[in-house]
mmCIF file of C-alpha atoms and ligand atoms in Angstrom:
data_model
loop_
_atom_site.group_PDB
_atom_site.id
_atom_site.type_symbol
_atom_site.label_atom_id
_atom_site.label_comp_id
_atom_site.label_asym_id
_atom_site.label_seq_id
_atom_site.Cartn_x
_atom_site.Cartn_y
_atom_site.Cartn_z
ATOM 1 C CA UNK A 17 6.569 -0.870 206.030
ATOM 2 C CA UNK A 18 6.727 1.445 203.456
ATOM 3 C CA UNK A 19 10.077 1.070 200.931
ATOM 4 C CA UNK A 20 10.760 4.761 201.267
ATOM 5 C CA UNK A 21 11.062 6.352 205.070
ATOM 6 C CA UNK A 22 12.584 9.737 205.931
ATOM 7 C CA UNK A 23 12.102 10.756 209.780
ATOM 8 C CA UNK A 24 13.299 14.552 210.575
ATOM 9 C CA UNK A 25 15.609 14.438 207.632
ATOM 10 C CA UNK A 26 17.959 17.742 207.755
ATOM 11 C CA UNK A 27 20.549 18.806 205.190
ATOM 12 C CA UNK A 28 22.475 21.737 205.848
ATOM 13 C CA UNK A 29 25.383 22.991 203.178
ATOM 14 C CA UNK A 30 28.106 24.399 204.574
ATOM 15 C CA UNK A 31 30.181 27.344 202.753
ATOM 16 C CA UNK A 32 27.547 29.682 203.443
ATOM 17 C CA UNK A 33 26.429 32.714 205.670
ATOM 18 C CA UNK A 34 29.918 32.992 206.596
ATOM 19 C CA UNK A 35 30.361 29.231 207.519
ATOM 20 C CA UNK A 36 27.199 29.138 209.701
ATOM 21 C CA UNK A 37 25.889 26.927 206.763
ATOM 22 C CA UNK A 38 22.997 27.157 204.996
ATOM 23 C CA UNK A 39 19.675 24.704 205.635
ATOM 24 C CA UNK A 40 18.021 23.212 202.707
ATOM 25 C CA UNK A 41 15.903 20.680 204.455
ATOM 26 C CA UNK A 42 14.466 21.455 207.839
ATOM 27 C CA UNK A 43 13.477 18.337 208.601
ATOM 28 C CA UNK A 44 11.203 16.530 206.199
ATOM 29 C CA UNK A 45 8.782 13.602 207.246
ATOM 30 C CA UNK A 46 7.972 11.482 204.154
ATOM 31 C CA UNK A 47 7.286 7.859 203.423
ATOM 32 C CA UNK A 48 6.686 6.416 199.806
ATOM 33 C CA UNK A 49 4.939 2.755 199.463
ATOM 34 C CA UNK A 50 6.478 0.353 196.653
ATOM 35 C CA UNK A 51 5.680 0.480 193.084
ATOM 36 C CA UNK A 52 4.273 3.932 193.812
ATOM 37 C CA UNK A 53 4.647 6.925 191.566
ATOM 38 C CA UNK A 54 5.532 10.122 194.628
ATOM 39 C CA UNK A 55 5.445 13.481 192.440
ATOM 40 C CA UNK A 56 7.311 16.559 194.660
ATOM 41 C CA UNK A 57 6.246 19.910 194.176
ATOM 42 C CA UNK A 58 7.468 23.349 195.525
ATOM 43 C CA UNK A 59 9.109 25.994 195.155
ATOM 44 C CA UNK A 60 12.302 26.775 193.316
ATOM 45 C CA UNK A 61 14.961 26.743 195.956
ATOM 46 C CA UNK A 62 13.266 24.713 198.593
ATOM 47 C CA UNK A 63 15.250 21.434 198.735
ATOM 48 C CA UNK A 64 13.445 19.285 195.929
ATOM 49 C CA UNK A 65 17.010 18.113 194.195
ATOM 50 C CA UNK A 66 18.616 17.917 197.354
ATOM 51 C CA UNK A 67 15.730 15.800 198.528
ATOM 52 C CA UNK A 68 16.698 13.267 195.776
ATOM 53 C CA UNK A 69 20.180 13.584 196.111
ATOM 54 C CA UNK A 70 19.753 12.062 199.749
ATOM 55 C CA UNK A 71 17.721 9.325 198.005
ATOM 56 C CA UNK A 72 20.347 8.436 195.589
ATOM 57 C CA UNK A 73 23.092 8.666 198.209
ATOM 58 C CA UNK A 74 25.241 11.028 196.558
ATOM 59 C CA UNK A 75 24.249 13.310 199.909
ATOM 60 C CA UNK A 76 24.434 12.267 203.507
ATOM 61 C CA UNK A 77 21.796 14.201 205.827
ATOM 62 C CA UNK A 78 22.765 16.236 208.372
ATOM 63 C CA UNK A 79 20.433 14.464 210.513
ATOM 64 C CA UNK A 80 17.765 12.528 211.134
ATOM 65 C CA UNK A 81 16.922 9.215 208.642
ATOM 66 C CA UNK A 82 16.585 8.413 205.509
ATOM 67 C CA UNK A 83 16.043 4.539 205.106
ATOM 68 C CA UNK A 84 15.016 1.993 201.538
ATOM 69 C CA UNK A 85 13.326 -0.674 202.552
ATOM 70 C CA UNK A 86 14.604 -0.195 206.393
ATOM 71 C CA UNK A 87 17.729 0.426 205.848
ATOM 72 C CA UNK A 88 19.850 3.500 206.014
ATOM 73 C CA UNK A 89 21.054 4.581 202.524
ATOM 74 C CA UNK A 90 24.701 5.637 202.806
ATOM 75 C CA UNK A 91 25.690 5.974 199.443
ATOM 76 C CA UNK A 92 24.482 5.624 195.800
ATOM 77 C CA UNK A 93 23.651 1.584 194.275
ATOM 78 C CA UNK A 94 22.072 0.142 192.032
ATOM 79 C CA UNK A 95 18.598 -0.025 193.597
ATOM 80 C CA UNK A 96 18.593 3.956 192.661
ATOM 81 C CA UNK A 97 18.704 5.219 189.380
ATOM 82 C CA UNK A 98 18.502 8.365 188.780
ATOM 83 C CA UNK A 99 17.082 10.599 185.302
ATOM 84 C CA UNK A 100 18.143 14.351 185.108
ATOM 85 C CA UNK A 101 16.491 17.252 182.957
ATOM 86 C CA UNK A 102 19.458 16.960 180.968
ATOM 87 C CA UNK A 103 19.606 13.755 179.608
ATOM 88 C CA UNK A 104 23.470 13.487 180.118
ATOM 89 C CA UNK A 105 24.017 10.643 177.888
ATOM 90 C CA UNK A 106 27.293 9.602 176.507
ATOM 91 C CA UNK A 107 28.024 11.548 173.256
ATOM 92 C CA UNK A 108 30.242 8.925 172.201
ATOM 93 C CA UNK A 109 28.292 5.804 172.472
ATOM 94 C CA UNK A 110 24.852 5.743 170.491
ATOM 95 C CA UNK A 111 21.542 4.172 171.734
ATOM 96 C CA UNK A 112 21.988 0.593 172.236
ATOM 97 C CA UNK A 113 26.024 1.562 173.813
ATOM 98 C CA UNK A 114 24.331 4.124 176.105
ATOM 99 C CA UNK A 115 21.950 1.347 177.698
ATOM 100 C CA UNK A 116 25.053 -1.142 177.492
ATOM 101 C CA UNK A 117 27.259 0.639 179.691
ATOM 102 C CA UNK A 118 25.700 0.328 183.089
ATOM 103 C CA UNK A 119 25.183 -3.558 182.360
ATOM 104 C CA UNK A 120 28.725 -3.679 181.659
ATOM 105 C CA UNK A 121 30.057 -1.927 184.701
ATOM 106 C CA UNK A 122 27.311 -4.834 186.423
ATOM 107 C CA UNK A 123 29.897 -7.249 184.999
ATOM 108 C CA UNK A 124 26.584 -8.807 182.606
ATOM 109 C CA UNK A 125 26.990 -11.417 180.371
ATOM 110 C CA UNK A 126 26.758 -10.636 177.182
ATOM 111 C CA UNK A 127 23.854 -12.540 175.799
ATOM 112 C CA UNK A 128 21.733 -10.942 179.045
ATOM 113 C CA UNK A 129 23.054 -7.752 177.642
ATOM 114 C CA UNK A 130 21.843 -8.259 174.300
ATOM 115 C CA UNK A 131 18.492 -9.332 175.555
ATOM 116 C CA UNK A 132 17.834 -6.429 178.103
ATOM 117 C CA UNK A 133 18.676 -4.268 175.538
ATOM 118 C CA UNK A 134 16.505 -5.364 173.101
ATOM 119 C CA UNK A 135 13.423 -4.750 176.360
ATOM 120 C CA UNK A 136 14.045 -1.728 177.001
ATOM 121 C CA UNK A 137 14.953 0.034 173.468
ATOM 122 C CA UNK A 138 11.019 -1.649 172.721
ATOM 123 C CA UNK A 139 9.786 -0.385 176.048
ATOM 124 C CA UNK A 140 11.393 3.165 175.544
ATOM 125 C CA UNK A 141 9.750 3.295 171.851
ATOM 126 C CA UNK A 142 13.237 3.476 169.802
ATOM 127 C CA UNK A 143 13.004 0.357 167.988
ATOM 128 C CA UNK A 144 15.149 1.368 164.489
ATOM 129 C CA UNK A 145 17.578 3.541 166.516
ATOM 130 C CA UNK A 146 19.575 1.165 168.489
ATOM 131 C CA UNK A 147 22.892 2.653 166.271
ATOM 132 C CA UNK A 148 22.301 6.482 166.311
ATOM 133 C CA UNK A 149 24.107 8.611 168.926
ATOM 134 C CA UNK A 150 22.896 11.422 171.018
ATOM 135 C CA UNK A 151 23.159 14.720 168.856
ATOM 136 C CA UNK A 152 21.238 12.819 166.182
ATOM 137 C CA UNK A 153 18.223 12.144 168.403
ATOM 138 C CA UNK A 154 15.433 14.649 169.398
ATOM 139 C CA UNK A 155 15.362 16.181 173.135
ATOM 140 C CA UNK A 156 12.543 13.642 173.841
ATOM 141 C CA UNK A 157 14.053 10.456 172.860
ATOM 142 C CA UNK A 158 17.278 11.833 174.675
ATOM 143 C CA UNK A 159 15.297 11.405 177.443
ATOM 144 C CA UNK A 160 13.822 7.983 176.304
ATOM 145 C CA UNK A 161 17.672 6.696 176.025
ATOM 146 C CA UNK A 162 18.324 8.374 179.664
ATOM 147 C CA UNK A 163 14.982 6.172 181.390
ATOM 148 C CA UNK A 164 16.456 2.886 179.171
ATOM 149 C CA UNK A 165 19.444 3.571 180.447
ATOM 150 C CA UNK A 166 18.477 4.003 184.194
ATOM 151 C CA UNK A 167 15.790 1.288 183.908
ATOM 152 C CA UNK A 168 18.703 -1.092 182.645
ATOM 153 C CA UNK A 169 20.206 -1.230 186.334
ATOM 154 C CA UNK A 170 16.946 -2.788 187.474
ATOM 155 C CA UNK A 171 16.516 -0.217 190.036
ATOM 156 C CA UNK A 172 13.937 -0.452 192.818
ATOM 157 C CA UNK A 173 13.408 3.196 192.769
ATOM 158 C CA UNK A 174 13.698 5.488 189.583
ATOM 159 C CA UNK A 175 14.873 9.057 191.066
ATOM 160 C CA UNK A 176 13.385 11.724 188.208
ATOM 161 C CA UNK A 177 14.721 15.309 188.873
ATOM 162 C CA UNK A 178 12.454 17.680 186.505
ATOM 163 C CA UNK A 179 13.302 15.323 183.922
ATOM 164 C CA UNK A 180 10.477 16.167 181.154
ATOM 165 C CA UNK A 181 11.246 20.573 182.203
ATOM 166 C CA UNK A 182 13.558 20.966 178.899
ATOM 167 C CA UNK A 183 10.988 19.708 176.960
ATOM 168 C CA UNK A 184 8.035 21.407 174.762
ATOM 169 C CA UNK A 185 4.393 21.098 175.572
ATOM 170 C CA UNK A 186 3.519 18.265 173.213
ATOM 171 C CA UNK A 187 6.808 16.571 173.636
ATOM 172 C CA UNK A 188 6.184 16.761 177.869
ATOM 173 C CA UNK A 189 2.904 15.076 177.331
ATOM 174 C CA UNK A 190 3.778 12.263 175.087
ATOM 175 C CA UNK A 191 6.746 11.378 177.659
ATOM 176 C CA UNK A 192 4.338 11.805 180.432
ATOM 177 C CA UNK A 193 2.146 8.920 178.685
ATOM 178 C CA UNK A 194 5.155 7.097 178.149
ATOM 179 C CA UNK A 195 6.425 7.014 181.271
ATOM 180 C CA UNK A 196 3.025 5.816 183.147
ATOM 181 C CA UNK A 197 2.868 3.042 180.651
ATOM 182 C CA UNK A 198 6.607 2.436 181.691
ATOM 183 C CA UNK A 199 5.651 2.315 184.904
ATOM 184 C CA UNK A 200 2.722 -0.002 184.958
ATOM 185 C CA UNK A 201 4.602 -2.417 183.241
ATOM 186 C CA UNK A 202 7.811 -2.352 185.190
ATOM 187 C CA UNK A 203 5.903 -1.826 189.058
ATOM 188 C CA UNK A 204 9.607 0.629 189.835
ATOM 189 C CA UNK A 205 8.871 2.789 192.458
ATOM 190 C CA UNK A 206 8.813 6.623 190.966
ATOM 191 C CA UNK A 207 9.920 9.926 192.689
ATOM 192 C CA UNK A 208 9.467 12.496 190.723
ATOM 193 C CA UNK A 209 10.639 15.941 191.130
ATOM 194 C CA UNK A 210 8.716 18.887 188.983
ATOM 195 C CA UNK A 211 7.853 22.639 189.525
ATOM 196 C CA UNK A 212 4.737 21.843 187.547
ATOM 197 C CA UNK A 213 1.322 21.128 189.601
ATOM 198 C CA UNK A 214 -0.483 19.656 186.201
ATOM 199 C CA UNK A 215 2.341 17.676 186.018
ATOM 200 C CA UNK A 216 2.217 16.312 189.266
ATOM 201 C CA UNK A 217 -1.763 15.896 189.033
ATOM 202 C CA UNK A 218 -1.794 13.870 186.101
ATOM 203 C CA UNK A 219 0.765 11.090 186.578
ATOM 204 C CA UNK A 220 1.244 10.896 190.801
ATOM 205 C CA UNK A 221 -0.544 8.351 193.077
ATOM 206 C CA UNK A 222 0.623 11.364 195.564
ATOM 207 C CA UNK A 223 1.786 14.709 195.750
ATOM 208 C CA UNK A 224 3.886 15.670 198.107
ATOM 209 C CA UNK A 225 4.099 19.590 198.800
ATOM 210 C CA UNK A 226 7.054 21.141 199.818
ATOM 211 C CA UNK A 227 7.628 24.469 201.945
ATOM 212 C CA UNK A 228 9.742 27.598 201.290
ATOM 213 C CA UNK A 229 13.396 26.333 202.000
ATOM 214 C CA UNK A 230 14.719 24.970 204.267
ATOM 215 C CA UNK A 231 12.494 22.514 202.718
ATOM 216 C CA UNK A 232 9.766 20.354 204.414
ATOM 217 C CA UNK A 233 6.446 18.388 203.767
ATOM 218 C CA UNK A 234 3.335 20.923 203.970
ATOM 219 C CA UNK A 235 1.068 18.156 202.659
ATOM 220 C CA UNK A 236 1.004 14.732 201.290
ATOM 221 C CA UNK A 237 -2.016 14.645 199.018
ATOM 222 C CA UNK A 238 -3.667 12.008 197.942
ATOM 223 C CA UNK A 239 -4.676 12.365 194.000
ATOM 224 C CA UNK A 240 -7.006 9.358 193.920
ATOM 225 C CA UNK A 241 -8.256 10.196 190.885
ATOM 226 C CA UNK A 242 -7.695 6.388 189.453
ATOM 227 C CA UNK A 243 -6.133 5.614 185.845
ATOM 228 C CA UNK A 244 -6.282 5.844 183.437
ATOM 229 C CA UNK A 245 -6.779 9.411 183.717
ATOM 230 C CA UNK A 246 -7.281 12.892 181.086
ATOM 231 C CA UNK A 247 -5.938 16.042 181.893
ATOM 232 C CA UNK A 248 -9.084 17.724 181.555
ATOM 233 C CA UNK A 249 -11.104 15.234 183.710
ATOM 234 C CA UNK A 250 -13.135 17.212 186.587
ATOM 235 C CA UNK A 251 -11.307 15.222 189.655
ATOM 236 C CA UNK A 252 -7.748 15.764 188.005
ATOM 237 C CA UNK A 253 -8.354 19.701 187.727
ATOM 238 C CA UNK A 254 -9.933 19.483 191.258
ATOM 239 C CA UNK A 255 -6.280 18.127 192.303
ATOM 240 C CA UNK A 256 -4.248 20.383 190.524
ATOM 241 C CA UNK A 257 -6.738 23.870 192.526
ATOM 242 C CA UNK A 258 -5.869 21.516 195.214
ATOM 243 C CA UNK A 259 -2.059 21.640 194.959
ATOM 244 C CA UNK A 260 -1.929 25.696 193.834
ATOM 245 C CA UNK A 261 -3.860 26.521 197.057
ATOM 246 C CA UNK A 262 -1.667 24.618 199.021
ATOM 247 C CA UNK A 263 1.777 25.222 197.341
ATOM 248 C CA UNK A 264 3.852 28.957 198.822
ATOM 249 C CA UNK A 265 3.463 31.045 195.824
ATOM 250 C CA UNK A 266 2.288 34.561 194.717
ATOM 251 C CA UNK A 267 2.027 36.203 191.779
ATOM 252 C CA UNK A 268 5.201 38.551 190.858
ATOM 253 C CA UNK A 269 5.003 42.260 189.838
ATOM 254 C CA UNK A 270 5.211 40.477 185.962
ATOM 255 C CA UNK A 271 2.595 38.209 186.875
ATOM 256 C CA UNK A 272 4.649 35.005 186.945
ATOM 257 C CA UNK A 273 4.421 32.777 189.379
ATOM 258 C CA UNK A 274 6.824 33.403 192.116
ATOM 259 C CA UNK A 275 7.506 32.025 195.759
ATOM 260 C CA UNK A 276 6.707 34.255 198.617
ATOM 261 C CA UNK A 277 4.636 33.268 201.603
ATOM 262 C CA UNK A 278 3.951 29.568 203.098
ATOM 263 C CA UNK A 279 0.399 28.432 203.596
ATOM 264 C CA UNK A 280 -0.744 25.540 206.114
ATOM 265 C CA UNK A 281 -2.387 22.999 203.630
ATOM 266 C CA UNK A 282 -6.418 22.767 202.390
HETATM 267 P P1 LIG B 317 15.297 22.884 194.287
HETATM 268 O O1 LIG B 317 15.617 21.607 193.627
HETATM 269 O O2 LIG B 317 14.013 22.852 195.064
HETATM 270 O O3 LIG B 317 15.319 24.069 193.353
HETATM 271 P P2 LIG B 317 17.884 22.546 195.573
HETATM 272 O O4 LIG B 317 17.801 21.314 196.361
HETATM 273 O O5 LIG B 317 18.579 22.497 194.262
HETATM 274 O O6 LIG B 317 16.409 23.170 195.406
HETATM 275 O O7 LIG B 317 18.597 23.666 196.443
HETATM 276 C C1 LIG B 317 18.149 24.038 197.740
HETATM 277 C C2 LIG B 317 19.083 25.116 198.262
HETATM 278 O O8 LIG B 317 20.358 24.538 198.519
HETATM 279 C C3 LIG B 317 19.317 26.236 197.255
HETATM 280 O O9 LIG B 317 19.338 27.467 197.969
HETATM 281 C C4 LIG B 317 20.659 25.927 196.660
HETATM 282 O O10 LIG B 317 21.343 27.115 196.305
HETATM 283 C C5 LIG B 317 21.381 25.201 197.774
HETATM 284 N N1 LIG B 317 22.293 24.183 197.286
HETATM 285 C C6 LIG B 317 21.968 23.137 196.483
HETATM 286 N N2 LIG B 317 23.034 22.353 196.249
HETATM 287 C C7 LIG B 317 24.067 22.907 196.946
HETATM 288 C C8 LIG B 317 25.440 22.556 197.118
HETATM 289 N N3 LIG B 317 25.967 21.464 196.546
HETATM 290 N N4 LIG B 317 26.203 23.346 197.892
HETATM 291 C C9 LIG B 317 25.683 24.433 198.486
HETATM 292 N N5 LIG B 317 24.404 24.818 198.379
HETATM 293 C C10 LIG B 317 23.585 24.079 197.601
#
C-alpha cells in the first residue's frame, strides 16, 4: 500500500460563478510510495497548492479520497509539515527559537529540544547561526530555517509548495542539493510542488503532470534516471523534453511560456 492514496479527489471553491462554485480539482488519481520524493508540475492555476492543501488537511475535498497511510486525512498533524515559497518564519524568534517552537507546542522536554536542535541546525547547514533572526539571514537560509523547522515535527511527509521559486538561479540549485542530501538522510516522504520542469527532473523519483484546471493527473512519469544525478546528464534532459511535451503549455504572443491547450501524455 502506498503511504499516499487519492481516488477521484474533487475540490470545488465556492464564492464563485455566481455561487455555482468554481472546480479546482476534477478528480485527481494519485498515489505516492514512502520515502519517495513526488515533484508536481502544471500549469499556473490548475490545482497544484490546493492539491497540497488537501494533503496537509487545511482543505477537505469535495469528494472522493484522500488517505496517509490508509487513512482519511481530516485535518492538519504532525505527520505533515508543510514549507512555503515564503519562508514565513517568526520575525521575532531567531534560528535556534524558530526550530524550538513547534517542539514546544509538542510539549518536548527540554534536553530533547536542545538535542534536535542541534540535528537539524547541522543538517540544514547553519551551524554559527543558531542566535540570528530572520531579516539578518539570506533568502536561502530563510528557507534552510523553514525545512529545520518543518523537519523538527518529525513529519512523515514534507509538503513543499514552490518553496525554492523566490530564489535566484545559483541559490535554487544549492538548496536543490541540499535538500536531496536532506532527504536521503532523513527517508521523509517529499511532495513537491514547482512550475519548473528542470526542477522537477533533477530531484523527483516521479513527476506527476497536472492538467489545465480543474486540475487532474495527465501523467505520472517515471524519471529513473538514478542518483546521484547532473543536470546536464543525457537521461535527465531526456526527462525534462519528456515533461514539456507532455505538460498544457504554448508559447505567448511575448514568447513566455503560457498555458493554453491540454495534451494526452508521450
Ligand atoms: P496553482 O497552485 O496550480 O497555481 P491553486 O491551487 O492555487 O493553483 O488554485 C487553483 C484555482 O483555485 C485558482 O483558480 C485559484 O484562483 C482558486 N483558488 C485557490 N484557493 C482558493 C480559495 N481559497 N478560494 C477560492 N478559490 C481559490
Amino acid at each position: 500500500m502506498a503511504l499516499i492514496e487519492l481516488f477521484d479527489l474533487h475540490v470545488t471553491y465556492n464564492g464563485h460563478n455566481n455561487g455555482s462554485g468554481m472546480a479546482a480539482l476534477g478528480g485527481v488519481d494519485l498515489a505516492v510510495e514512502d520515502g519517495e520524493l513526488l515533484c508536481v508540475i502544471g500549469p499556473s492555476g490548475c490545482g497544484k497548492s490546493t492539491l497540497l492543501n488537501v494533503l496537509a488537511g487545511f482543505i477537505a475535498p469535495t469528494s472522493g479520497e484522500a488517505l496517509l497511510d490508509g487513512r482519511p486525512i481530516t485535518g492538519p498533524g504532525p505527520d505533515r509539515a508543510m514549507v512555503f515559497q515564503d519562508a514565513a518564519l517568526f520575525p521575532w524568534l531567531c534560528v535556534n527559537g524558530n526550530i524550538d517552537f513547534v517542539m514546544k507546542i509538542d510539549r518536548r522536554q527540554r534536553a530533547e529540544r536542545v538535542q534536535v536542535r542541534r540535528e537539524l541546525v547541522s543538517l540544514v547547514g547553519l551551524e554559527g547561526f543558531e542566535h540570528v533572526h530572520p531579516h539578518e539571514l539570506s533568502g536561502g537560509m530563510r528557507q534552510r530555517v523553514a525545512i529545520a523547522r518543518a523537519l523538527a515535527m518529525r513529519p512523515r511527509v514534507l509538503l513543499m509548495d514552490e518553496p525554492f521559486g523566490a530564489l535566484d538561479a545559483q541559490t535554487r540549485e544549492h538548496l536543490q542539493d541540499e535538500l536531496l542530501r536532506i532527504w536521503q538522510q532523513t527517508g521523509t516522504t517529499v511532495v513537491f510542488v514547482t512550475h519548473n520542469v528542470e526542477e522537477a527532473a533533477y530531484l523527483a523519483d516521479k513527476v506527476a503532470v497536472m492538467s489545465e484546471r480543474p486540475g487532474r493527473i495527465l501523467k505520472l512519469v517515471d524519471v529513473g534516471c538514478g542518483r546521484p544525478r547532473t543536470r546536464l546528464q543525457p537521461s535527465v534532459c531526456d526527462v525534462k523534453r519528456r515533461l514539456l511535451e507532455i505538460l498544457p503549455t504554448s508559447v505567448g504572443p511575448n514568447g513566455s511560456a503560457c498555458c493554453t491547450t491540454e495534451s494526452g501524455g508521450d
